[in-house]
CSV table of C-alpha atoms in Angstrom, one decimal:
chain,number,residue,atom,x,y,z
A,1,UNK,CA,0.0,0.0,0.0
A,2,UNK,CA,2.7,2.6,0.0
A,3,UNK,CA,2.1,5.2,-2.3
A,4,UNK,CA,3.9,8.6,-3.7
A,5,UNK,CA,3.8,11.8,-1.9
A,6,UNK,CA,0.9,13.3,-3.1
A,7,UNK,CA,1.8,16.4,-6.3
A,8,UNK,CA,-0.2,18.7,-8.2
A,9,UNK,CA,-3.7,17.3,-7.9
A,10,UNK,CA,-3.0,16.1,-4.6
A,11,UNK,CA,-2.0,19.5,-3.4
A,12,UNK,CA,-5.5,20.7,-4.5
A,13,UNK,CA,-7.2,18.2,-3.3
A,14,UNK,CA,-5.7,18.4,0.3
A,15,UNK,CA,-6.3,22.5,0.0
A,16,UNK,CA,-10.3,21.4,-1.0
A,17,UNK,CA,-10.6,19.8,2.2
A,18,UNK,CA,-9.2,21.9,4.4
A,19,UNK,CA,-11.2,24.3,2.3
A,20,UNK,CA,-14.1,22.2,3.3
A,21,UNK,CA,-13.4,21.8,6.8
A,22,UNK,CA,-12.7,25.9,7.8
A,23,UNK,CA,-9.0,25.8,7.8
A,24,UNK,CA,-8.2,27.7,4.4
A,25,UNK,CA,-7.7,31.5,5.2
A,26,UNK,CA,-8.3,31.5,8.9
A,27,UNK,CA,-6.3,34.6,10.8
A,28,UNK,CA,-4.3,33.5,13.4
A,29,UNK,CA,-0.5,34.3,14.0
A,30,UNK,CA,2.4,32.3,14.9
A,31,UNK,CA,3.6,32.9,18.9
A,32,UNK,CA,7.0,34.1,18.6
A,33,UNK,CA,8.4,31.2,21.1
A,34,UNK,CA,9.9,28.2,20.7
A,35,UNK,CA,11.9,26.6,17.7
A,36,UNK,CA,11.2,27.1,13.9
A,37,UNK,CA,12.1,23.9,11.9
A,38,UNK,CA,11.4,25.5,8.6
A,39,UNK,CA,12.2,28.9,8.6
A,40,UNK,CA,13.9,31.4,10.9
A,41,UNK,CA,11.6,31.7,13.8
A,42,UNK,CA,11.7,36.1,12.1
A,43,UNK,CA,10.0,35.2,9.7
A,44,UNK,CA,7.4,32.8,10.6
A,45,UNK,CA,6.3,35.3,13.1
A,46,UNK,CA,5.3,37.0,10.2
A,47,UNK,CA,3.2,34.3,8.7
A,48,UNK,CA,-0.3,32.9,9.7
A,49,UNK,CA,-0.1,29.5,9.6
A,50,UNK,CA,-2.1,26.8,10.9
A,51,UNK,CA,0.4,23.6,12.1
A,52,UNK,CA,-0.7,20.2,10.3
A,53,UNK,CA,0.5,17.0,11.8
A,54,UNK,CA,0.8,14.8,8.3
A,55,UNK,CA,1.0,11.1,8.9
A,56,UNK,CA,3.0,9.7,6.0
A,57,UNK,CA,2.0,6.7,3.9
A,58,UNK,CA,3.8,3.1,3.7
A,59,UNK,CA,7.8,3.7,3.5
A,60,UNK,CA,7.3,7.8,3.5
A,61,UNK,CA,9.6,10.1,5.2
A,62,UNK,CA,9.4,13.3,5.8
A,63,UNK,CA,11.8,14.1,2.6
A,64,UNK,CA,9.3,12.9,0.4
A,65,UNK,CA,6.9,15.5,1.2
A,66,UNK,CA,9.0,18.4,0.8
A,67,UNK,CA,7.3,19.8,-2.1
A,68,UNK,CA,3.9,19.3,-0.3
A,69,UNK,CA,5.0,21.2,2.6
A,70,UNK,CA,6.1,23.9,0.9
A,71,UNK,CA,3.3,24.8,-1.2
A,72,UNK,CA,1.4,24.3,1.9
A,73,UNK,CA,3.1,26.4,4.0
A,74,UNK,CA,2.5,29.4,0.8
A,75,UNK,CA,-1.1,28.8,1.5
A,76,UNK,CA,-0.9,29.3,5.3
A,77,UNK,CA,0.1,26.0,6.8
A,78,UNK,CA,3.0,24.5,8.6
A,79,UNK,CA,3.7,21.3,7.8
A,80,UNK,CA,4.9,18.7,10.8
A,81,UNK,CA,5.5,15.1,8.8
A,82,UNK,CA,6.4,12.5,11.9
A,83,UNK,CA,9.7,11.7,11.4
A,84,UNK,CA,9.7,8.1,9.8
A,85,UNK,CA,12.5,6.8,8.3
A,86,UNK,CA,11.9,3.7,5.6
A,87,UNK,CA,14.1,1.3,8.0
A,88,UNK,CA,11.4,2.0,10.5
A,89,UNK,CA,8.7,-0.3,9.1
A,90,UNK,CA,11.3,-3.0,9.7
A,91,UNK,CA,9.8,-3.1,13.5
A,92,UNK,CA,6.9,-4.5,12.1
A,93,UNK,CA,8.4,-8.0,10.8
A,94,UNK,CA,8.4,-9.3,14.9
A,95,UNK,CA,4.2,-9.0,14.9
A,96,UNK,CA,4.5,-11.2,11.7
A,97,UNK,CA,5.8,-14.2,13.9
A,98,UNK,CA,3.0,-13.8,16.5
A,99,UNK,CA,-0.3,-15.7,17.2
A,100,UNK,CA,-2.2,-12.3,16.7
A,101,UNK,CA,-0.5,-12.1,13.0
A,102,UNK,CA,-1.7,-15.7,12.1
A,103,UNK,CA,-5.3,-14.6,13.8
A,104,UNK,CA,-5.7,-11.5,12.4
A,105,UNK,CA,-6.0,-9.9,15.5
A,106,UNK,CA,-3.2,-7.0,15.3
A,107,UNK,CA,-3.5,-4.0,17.4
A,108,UNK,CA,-1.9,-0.9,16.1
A,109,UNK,CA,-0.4,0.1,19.7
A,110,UNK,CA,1.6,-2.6,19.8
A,111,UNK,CA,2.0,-3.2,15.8
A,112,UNK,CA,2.5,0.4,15.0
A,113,UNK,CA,4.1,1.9,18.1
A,114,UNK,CA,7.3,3.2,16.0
A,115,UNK,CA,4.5,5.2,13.9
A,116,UNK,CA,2.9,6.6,17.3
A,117,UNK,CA,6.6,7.7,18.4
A,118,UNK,CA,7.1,9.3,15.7
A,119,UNK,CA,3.8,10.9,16.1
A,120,UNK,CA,4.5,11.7,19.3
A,121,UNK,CA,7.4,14.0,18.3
A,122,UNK,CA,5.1,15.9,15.6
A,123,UNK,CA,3.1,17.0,18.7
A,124,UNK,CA,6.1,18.4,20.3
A,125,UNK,CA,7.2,19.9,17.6
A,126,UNK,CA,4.1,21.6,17.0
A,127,UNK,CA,4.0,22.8,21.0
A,128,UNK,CA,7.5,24.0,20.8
A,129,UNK,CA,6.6,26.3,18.4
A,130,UNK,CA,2.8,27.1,19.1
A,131,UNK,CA,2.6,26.0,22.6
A,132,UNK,CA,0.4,23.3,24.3
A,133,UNK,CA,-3.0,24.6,23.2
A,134,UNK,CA,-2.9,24.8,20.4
A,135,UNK,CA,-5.5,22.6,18.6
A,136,UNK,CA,-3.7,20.8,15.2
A,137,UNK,CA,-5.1,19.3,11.7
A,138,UNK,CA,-4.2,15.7,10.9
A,139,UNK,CA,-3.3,14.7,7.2
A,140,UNK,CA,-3.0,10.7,6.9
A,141,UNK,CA,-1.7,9.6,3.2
A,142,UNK,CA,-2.6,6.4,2.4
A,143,UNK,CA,-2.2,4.3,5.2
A,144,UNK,CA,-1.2,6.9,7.4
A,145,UNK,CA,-4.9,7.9,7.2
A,146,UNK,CA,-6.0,4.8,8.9
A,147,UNK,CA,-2.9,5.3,11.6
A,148,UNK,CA,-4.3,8.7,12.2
A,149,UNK,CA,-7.3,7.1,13.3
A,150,UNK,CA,-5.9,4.9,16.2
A,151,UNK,CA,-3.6,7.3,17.3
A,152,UNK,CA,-6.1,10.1,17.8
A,153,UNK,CA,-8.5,7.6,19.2
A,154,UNK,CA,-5.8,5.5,21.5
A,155,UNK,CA,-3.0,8.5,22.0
A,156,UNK,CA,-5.4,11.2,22.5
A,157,UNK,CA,-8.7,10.0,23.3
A,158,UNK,CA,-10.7,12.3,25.7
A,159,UNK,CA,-8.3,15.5,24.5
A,160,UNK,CA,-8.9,14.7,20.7
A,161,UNK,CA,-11.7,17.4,20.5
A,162,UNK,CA,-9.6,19.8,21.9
A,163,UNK,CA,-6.4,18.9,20.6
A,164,UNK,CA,-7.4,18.0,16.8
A,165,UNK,CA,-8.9,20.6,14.7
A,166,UNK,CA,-9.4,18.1,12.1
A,167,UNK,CA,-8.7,14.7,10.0
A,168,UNK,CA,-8.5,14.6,6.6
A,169,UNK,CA,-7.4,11.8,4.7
A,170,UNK,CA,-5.9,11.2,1.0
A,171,UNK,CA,-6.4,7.9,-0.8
A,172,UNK,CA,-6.7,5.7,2.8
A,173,UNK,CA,-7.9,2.5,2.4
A,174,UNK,CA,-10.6,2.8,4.8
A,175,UNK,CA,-12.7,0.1,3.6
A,176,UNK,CA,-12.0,-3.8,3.8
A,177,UNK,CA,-13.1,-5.9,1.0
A,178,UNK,CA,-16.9,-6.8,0.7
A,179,UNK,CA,-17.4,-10.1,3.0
A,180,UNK,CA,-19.0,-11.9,0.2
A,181,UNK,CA,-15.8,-11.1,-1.8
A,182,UNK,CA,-13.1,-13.9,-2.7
A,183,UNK,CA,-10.3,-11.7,-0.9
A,184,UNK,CA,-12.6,-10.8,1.8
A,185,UNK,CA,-10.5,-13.9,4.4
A,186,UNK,CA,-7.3,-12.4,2.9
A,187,UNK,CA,-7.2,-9.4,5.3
A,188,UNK,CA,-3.9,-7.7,4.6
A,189,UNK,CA,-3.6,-5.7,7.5
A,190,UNK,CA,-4.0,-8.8,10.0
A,191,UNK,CA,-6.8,-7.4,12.1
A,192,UNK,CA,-5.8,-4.0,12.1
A,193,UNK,CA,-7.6,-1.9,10.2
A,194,UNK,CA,-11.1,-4.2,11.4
A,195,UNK,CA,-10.1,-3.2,15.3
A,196,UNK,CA,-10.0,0.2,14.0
A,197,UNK,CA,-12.8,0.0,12.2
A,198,UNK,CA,-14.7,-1.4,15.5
A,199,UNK,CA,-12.8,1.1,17.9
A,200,UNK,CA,-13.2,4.3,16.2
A,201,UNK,CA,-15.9,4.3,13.7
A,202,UNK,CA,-16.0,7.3,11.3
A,203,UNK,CA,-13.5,9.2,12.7
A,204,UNK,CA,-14.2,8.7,16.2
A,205,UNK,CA,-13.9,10.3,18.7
A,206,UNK,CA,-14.0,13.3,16.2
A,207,UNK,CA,-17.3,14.7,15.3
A,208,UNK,CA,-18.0,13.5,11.7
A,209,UNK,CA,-18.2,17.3,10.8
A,210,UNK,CA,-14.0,17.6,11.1
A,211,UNK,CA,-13.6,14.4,9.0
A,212,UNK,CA,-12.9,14.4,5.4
A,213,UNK,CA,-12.2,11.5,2.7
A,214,UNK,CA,-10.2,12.6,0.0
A,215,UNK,CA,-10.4,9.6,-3.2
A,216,UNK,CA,-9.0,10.2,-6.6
A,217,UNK,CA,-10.8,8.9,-9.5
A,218,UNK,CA,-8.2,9.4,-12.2
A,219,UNK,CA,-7.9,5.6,-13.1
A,220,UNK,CA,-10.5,3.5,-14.2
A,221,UNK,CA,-10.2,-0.1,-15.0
A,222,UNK,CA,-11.7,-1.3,-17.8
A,223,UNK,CA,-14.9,-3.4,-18.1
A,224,UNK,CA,-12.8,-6.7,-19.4
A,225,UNK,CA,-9.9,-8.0,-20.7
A,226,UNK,CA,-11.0,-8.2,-23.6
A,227,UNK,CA,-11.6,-3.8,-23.7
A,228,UNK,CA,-8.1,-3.9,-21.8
A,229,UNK,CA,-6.1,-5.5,-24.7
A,230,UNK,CA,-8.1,-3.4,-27.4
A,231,UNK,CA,-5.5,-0.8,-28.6
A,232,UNK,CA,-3.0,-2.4,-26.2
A,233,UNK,CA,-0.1,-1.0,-29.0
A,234,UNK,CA,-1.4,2.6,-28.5
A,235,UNK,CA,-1.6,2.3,-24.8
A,236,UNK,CA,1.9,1.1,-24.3
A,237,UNK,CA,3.6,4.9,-24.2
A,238,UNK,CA,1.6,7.7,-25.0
A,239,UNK,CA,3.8,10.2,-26.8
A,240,UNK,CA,2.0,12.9,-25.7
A,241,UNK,CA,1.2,12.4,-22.0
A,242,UNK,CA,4.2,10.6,-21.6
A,243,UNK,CA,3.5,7.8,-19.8
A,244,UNK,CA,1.7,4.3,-20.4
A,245,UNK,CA,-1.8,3.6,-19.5
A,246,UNK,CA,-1.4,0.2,-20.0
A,247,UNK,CA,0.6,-0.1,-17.4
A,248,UNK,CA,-1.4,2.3,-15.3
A,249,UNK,CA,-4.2,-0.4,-16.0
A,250,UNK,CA,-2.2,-3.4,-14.9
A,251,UNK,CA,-1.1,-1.8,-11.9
A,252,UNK,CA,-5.0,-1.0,-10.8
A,253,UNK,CA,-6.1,-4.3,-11.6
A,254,UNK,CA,-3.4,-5.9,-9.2
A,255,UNK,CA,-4.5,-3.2,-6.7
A,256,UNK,CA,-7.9,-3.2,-6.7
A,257,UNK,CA,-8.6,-6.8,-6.4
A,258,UNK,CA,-7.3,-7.3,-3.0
A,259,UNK,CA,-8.8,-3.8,-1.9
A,260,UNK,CA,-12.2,-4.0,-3.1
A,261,UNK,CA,-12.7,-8.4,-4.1
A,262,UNK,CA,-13.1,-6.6,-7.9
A,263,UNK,CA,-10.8,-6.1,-10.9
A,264,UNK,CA,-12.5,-4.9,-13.6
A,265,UNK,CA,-14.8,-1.6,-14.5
A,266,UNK,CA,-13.2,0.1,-10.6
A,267,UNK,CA,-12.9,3.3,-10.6
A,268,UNK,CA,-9.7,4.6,-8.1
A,269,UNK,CA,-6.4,6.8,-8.5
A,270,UNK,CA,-4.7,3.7,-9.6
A,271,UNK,CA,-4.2,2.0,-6.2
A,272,UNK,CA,-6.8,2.7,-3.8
A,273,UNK,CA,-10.3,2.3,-4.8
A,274,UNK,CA,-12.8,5.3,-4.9
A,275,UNK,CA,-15.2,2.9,-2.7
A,276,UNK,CA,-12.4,1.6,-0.4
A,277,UNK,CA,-11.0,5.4,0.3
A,278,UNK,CA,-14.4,6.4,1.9
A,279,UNK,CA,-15.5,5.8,5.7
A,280,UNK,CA,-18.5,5.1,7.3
A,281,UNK,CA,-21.2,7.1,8.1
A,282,UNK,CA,-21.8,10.8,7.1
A,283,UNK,CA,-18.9,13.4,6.5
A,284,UNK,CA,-17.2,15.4,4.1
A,285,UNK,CA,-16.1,13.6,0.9
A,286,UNK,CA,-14.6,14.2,-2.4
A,287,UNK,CA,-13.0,13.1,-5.0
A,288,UNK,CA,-11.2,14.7,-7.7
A,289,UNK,CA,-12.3,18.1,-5.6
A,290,UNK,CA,-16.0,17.0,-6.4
A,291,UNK,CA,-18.6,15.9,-3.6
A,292,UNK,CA,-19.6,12.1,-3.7
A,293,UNK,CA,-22.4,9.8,-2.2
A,294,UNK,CA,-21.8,9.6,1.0
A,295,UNK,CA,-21.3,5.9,2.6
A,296,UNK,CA,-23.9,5.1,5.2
């Protein structure tokens, strides 16, 4: 499931749901205390920014995102990325030789505690500079959405209303295949994503009004094999978009299947499913920057 730092439309669609959620263009300014891991601690005096906590996806460090945290910090945010390294998801290879692993009964405490440390020193960063009050925004990509989750629901718990201003998510599996499905008894994440299904529901303990779902729709499989290998000559490099849909196709299908228990005629952003990336219950969606049925 790991995934690219999100670019271009990904910057849009993280500034649409902010947007959505009040953040975009709210006046506040910077205290002028603690230390200033971006710029000189001058300047962002100077700026209104509003600190988001990102939660990176599969593999991601914080160097991956450097592009995103710039052009979010010209739109009025700081960006805080918990400090993973790629060696990091190593520490999960020991909960791959327990009972829990072979019962699909991970918890993400235990599983994904390097992620919650890291985590952990987002949050001081962000009180170093603001101080302890102030409220944050959390950004999970991909996975990172669904670690998002747990932490604000296990880490924070009772403080999360008044510690989180928001959640927004970008391309997070949310969803586990349908139970009918032929990959439904596959479970890839071992239990964890079900317990946090269970646990926090929605978003909780966040209101469903401060949680958003951000799916891309820009890759659609097709409806057989047959339509896939029609053209398959023209679709091996495109001259003019440079790239290959073909291989944008084959990549889907692989992904798709074990997301969703279906291959062909999905519509996703070419690894997460537009049905998959969407939560429970009733609260801001979008994809592609454009409002969708809401799951219920």
């Amino acid at each position: 499931m790991a995934r690219s730092a999100p670019r271009g439309l990904g910057l849009l669609l993280t500034l649409f749901a902010l947007r959505s959620i009040g953040f975009v263009g709210q006046e506040r300014a910077l205290p002028r205390r603690g230390r200033a891991p971006r710029h000189a601690a001058q300047d962002l005096v100077l700026r209104k920014l509003t600190p988001v906590v990102l939660c990176p996806a599969q593999f991601g460090t914080r160097e991956d995102y450097e592009e995103l945290k710039v052009n979010l910090e010209e739109r009025g945010f700081a960006l805080y990325a918990a400090p993973l390294s790629r060696l990091d998801w190593l520490r999960i290879v020991p909960s791959t030789f327990t009972k829990e692993f072979f019962t699909a009964e991970l918890r993400p405490r235990k599983t994904l505690g390097f992620f919650y440390e890291a985590l952990d020193q987002a949050m001081r960063e962000v009180e170093q500079d603001y101080g302890p009050e102030e409220p944050v925004a959390f950004l999970g990509h991909s996975i990172g959405g669904w670690v998002a989750r747990s932490y604000i629901g296990e880490v924070l718990g009772d403080q999360a209303m008044r510690r989180v201003r928001s959640l927004v998510t970008l391309g997070t599996p949310h969803q586990p295949p349908p139970a009918e499905s032929v990959v439904a008894a596959l479970d890839q994440t071992r239990g964890l994503l079900t317990y946090i299904n269970e646990k926090f529901p929605s978003g909780s303990p966040l209101n469903t009004s401060l949680v958003t779902c951000v799916a891309g729709s820009g890759t659609k499989t097709p409806a057989s094999m047959e339509v896939m290998m029609e053209g398959v000559g023209e679709k091996l490099w495109n001259q003019t978009q440079n790239r290959s849909t073909f291989l944008e196709e084959v990549v889907a299908l692989a992904s798709y299947l074990p997301l969703s228990g279906s291959t062909f005629d999905v519509e996703g952003d070419g690894l997460i499913p537009v049905e998959t990336a969407l939560m429970e219950g009733e609260f801001a969606a979008s994809t592609l920057g454009v409002p969708v049925p809401q799951r219920t």
